[in-house]
PDB file of C-alpha atoms in Angstrom:
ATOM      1  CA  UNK A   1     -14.955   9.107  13.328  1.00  0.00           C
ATOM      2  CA  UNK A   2     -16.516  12.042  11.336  1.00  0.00           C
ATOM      3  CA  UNK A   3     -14.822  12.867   8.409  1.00  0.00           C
ATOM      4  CA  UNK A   4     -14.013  16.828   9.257  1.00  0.00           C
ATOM      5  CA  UNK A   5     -11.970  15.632  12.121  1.00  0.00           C
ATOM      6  CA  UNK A   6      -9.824  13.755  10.304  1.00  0.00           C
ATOM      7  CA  UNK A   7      -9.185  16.755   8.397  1.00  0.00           C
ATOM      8  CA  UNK A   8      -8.174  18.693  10.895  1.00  0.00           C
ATOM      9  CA  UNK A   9      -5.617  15.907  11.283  1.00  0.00           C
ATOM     10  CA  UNK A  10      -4.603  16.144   8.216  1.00  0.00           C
ATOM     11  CA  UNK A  11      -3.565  19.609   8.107  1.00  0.00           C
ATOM     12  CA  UNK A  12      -1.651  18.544  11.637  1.00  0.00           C
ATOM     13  CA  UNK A  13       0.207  16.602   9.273  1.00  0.00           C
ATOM     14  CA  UNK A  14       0.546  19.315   6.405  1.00  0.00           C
ATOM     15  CA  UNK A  15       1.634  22.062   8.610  1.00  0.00           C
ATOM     16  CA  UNK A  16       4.711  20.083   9.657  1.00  0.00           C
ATOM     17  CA  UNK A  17       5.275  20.106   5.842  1.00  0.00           C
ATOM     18  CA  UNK A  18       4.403  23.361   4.655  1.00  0.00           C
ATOM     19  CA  UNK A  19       5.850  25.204   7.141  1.00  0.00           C
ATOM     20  CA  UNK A  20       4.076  28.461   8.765  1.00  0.00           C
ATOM     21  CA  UNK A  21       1.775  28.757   6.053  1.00  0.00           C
ATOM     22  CA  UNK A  22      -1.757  28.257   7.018  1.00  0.00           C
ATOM     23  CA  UNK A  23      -3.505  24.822   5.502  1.00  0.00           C
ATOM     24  CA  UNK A  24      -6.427  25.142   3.920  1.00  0.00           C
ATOM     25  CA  UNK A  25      -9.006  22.554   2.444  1.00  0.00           C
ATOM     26  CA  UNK A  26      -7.126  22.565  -1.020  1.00  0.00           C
ATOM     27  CA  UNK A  27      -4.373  21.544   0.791  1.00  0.00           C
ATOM     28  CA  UNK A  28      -6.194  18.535   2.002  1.00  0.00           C
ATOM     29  CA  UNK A  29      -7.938  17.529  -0.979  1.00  0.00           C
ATOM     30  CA  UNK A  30      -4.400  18.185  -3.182  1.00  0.00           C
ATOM     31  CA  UNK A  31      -2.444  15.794  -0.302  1.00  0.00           C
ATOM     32  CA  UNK A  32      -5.053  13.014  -0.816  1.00  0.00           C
ATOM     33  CA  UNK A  33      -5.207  13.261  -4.547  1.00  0.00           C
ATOM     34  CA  UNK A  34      -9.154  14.867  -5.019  1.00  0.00           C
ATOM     35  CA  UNK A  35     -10.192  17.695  -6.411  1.00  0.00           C
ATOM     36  CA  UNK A  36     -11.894  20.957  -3.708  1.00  0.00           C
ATOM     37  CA  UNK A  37     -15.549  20.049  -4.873  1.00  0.00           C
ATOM     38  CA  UNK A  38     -15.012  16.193  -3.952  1.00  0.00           C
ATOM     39  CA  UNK A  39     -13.609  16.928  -0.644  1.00  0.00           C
ATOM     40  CA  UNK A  40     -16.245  19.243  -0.263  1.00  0.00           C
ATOM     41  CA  UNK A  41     -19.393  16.890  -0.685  1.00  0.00           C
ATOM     42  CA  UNK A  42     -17.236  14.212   0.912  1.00  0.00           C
ATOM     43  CA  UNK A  43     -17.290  16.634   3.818  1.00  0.00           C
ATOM     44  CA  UNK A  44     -20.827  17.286   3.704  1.00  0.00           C
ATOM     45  CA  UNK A  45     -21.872  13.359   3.369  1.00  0.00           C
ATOM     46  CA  UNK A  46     -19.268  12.331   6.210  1.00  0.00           C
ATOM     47  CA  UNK A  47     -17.973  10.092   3.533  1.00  0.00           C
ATOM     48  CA  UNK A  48     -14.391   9.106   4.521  1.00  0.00           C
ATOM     49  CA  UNK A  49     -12.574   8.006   1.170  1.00  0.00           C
ATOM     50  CA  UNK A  50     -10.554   5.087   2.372  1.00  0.00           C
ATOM     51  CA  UNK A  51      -8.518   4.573  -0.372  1.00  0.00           C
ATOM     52  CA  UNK A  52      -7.162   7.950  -0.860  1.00  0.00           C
ATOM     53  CA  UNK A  53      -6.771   8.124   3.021  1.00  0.00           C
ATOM     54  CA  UNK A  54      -4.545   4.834   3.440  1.00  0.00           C
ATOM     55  CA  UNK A  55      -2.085   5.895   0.572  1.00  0.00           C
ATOM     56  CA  UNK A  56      -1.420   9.087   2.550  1.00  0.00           C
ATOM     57  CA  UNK A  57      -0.987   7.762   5.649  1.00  0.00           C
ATOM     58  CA  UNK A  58       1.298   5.020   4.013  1.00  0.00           C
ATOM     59  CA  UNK A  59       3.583   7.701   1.840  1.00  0.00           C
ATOM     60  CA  UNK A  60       3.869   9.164   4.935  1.00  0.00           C
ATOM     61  CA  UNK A  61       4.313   6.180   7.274  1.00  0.00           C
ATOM     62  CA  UNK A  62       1.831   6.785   9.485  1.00  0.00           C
ATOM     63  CA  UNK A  63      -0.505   4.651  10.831  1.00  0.00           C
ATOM     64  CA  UNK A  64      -3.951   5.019   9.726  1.00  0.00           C
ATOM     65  CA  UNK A  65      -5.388   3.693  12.820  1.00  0.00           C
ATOM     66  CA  UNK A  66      -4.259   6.817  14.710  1.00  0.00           C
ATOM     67  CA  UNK A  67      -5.960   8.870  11.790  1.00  0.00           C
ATOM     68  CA  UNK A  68      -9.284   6.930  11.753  1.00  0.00           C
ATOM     69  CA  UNK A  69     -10.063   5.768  15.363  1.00  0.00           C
ATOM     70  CA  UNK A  70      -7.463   8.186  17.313  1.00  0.00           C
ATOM     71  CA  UNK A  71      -6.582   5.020  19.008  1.00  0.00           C
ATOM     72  CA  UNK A  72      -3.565   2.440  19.258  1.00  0.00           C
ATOM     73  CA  UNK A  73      -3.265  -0.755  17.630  1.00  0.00           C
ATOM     74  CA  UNK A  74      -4.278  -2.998  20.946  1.00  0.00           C
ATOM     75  CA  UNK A  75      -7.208  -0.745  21.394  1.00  0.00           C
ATOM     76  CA  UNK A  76      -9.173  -1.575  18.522  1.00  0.00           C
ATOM     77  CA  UNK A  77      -8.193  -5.575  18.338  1.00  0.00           C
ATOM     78  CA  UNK A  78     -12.229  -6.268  19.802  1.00  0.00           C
ATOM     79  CA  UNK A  79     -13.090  -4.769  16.246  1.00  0.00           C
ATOM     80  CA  UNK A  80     -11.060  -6.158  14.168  1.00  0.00           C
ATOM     81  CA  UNK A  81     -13.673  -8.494  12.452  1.00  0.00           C
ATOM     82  CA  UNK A  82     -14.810  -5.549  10.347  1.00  0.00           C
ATOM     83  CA  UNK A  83     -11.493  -4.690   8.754  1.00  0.00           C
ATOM     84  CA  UNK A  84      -8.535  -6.604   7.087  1.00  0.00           C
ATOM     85  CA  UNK A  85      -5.151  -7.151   8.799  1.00  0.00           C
ATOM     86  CA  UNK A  86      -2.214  -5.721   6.734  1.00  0.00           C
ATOM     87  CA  UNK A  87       1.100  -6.862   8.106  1.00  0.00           C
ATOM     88  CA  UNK A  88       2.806  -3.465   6.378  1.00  0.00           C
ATOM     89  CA  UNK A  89       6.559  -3.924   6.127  1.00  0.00           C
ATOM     90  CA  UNK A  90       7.775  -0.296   5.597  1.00  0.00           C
ATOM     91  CA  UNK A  91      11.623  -1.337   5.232  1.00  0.00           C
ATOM     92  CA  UNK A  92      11.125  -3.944   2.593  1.00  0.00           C
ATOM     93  CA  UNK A  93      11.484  -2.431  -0.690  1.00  0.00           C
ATOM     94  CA  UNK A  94      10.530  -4.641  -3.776  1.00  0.00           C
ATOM     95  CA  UNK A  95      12.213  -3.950  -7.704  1.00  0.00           C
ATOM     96  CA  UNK A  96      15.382  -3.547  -6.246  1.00  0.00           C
ATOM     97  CA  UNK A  97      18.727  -6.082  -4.824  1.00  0.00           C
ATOM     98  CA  UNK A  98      18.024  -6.154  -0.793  1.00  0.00           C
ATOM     99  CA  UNK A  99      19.267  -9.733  -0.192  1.00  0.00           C
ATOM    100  CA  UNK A 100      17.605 -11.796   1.915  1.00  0.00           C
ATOM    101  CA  UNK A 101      14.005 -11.027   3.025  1.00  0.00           C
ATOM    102  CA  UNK A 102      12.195 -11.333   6.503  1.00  0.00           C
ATOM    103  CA  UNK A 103       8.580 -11.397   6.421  1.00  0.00           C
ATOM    104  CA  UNK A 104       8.174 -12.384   9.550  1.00  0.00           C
ATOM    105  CA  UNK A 105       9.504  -9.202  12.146  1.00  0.00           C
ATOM    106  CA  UNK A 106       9.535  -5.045  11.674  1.00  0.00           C
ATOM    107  CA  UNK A 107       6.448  -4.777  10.417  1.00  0.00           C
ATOM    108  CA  UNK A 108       3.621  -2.614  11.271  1.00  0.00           C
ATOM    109  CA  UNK A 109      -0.197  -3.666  11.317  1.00  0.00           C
ATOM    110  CA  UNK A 110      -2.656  -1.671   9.563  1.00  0.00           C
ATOM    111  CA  UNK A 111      -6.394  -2.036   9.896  1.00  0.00           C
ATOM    112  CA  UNK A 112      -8.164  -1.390   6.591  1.00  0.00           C
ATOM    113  CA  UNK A 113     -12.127  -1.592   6.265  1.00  0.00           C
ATOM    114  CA  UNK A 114     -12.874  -4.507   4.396  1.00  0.00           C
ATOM    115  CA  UNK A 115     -14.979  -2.836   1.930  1.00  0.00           C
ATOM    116  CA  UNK A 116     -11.342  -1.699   0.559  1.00  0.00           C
ATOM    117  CA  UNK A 117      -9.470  -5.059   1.162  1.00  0.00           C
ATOM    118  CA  UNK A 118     -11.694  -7.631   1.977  1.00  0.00           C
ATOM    119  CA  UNK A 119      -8.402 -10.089   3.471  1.00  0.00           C
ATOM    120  CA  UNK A 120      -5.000 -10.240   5.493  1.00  0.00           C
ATOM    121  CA  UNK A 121      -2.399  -9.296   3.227  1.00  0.00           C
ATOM    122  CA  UNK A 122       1.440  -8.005   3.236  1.00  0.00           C
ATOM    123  CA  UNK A 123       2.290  -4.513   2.026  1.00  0.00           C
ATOM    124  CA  UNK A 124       5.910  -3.371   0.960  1.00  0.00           C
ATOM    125  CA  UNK A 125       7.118  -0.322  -1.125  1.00  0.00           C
ATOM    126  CA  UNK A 126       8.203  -0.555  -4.771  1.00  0.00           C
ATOM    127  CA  UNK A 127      11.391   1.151  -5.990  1.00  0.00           C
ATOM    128  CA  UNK A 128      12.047   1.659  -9.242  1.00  0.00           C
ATOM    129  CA  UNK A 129      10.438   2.391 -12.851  1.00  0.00           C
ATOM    130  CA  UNK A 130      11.008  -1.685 -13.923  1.00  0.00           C
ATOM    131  CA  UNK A 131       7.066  -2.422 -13.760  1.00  0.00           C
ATOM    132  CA  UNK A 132       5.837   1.010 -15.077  1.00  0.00           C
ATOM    133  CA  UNK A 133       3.147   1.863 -16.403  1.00  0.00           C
ATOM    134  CA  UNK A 134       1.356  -0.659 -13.813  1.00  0.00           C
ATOM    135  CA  UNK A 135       3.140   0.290 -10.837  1.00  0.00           C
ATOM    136  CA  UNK A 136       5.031   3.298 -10.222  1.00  0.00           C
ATOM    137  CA  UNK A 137       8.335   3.999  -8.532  1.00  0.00           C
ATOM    138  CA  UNK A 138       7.122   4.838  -4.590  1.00  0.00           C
ATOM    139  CA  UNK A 139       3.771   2.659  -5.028  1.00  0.00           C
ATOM    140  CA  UNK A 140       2.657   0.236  -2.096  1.00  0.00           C
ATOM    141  CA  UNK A 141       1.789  -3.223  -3.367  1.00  0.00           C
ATOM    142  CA  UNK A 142      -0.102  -5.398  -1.716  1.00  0.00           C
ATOM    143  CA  UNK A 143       0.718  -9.390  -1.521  1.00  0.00           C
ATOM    144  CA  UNK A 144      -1.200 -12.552  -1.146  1.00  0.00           C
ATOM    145  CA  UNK A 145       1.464 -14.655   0.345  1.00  0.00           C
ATOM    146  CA  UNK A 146      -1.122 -17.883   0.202  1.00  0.00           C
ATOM    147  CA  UNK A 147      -1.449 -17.596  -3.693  1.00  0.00           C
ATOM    148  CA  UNK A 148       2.021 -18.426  -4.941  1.00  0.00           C
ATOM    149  CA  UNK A 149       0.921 -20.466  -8.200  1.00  0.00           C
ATOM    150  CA  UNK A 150       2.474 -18.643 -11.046  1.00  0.00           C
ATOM    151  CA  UNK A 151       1.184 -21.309 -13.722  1.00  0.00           C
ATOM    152  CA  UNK A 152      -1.364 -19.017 -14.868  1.00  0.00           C
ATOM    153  CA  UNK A 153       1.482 -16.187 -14.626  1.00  0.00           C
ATOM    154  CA  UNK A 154       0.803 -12.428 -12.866  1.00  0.00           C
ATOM    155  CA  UNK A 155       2.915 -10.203 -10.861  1.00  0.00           C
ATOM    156  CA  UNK A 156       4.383 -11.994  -7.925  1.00  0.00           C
ATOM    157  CA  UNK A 157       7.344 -10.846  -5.612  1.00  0.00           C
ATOM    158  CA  UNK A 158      10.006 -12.677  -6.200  1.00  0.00           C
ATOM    159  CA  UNK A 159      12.947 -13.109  -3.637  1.00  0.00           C
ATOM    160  CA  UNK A 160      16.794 -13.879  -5.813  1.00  0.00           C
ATOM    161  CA  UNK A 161      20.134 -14.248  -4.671  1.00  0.00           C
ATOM    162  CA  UNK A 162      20.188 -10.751  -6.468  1.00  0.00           C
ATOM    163  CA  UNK A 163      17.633  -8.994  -4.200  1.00  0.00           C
ATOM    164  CA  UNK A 164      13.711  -9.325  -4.232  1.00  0.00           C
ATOM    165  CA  UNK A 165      11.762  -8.340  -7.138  1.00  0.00           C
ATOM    166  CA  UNK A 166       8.057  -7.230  -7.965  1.00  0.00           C
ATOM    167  CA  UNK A 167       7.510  -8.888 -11.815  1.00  0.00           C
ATOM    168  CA  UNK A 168       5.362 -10.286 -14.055  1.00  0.00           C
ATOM    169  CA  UNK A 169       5.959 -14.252 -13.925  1.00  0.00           C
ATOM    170  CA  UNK A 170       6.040 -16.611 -17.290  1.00  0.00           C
ATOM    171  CA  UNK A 171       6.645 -20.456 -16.143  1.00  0.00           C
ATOM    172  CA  UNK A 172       8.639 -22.213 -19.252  1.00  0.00           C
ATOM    173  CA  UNK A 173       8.157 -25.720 -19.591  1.00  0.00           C
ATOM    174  CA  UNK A 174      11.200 -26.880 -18.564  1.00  0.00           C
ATOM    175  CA  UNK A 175      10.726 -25.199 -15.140  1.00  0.00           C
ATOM    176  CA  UNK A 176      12.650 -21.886 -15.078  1.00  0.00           C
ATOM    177  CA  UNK A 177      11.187 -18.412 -14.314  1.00  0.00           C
ATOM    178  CA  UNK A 178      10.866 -15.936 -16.678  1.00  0.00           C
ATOM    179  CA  UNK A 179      10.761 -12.399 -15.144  1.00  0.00           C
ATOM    180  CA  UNK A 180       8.928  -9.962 -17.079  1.00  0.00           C
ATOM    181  CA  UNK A 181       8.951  -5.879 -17.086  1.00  0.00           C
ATOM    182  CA  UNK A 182       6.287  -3.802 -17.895  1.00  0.00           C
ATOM    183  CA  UNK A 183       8.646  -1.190 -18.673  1.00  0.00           C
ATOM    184  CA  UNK A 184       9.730  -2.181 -22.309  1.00  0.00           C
ATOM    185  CA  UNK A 185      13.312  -0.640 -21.767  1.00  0.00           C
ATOM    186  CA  UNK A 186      14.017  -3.785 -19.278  1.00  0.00           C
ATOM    187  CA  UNK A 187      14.805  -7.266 -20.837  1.00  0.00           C
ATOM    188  CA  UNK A 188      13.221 -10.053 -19.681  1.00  0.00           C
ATOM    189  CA  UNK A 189      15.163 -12.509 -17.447  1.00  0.00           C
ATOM    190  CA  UNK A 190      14.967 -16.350 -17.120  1.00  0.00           C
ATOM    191  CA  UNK A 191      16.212 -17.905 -13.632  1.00  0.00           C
ATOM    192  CA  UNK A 192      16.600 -21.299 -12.605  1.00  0.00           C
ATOM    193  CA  UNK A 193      15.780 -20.691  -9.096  1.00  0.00           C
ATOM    194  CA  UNK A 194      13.633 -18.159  -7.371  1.00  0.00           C
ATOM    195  CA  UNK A 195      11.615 -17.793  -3.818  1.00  0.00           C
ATOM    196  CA  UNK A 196       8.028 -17.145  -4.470  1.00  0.00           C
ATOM    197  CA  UNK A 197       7.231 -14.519  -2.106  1.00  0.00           C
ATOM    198  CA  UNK A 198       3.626 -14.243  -3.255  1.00  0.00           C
ATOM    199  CA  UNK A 199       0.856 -13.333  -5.424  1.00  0.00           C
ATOM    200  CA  UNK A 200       0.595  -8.908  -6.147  1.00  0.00           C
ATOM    201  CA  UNK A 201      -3.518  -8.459  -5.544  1.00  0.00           C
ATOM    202  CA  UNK A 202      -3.865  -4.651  -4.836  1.00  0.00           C
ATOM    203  CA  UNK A 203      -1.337  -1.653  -6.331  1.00  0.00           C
ATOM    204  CA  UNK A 204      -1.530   1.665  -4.654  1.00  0.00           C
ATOM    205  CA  UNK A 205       0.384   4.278  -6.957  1.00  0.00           C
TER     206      UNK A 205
END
């Protein structure tokens, strides 16, 4: 896929949010978070800048596979030895009470080169300023749901009987949790018992 066509897919995508307006370059390079010039060389180099490209498509929900290989999900499985498998579940949201939490149905799978992520993960949305400056309100998150060891503490997803929660993780030593904000205007919060969801590896803000 040559990077010039994918811009023209982007402004697809910007018109239906700009309206009649014609979308221009700027437009492009303002929606993915780069300045003119760097779109520009990117342009010139057919340098496609993954990262950038994924968090649109994500704040959007749209699937990046249509925007990189114009091609569905069960088209591209032959391939999928050169990219990582995100299960990306777009109607879990993390920070905030949701109950119960099913990470195994209504997700969507995302194909993401592996020079980006280089293994399967789980992707949710974060809501909320709780873990700010580190990760903003609207920021994907990505989890390692095999790392779930919080001895050596981190920011873990954490499934309550209040809701699920994206913290920082203290273990006391008699056993409880200790929930931790970044944000300094949130107390911390020791519970007794807690689902470790798994391990936050990969923030996109």
């Amino acid at each position: 896929m040559k990077f010039d066509k994918i811009i023209e897919k982007i402004k697809d995508i910007l018109s239906l949010e700009v309206g009649e307006r014609k979308v221009l370059n700027k437009d492009v390079a303002k929606a993915l978070g780069i300045t003119p010039e760097h779109l520009s060389m990117l342009k010139k180099r057919n340098k496609i800048p993954y990262k950038e490209l994924a968090f649109f498509c994500a704040k959007r929900k749209i699937s990046i596979n249509w925007i990189l290989f114009d091609q569905q999900i069960n088209t591209i499985t032959a391939e999928t030895e050169k990219f990582s498998k995100i299960r990306y579940f777009k109607n879990i949201n993390a920070s905030a009470g949701g109950g119960a939490v099913n990470f195994d149905e209504n997700y969507e799978i995302l194909y993401i080169d592996k020079k980006i992520i280089d293994k399967n993960l789980d992707a949710i949305n974060v809501i909320g300023d709780s873990m700010e400056p580190t990760i903003k309100d609207g920021s994907i998150i990505f989890i390692d749901r095999n790392d779930k060891n919080v001895q050596n503490g981190g920011i873990f997803v954490i499934a309550t009987t209040a809701g699920v929660f994206v913290k920082r993780v203290n273990l006391k030593s008699d056993g409880k949790i200790e929930l931790i904000s970044d944000n300094q205007i949130y107390p911390n919060e020791i519970i007794e018992e807690a689902k470790i969801i798994g391990k936050v590896v990969k923030i996109m803000n």
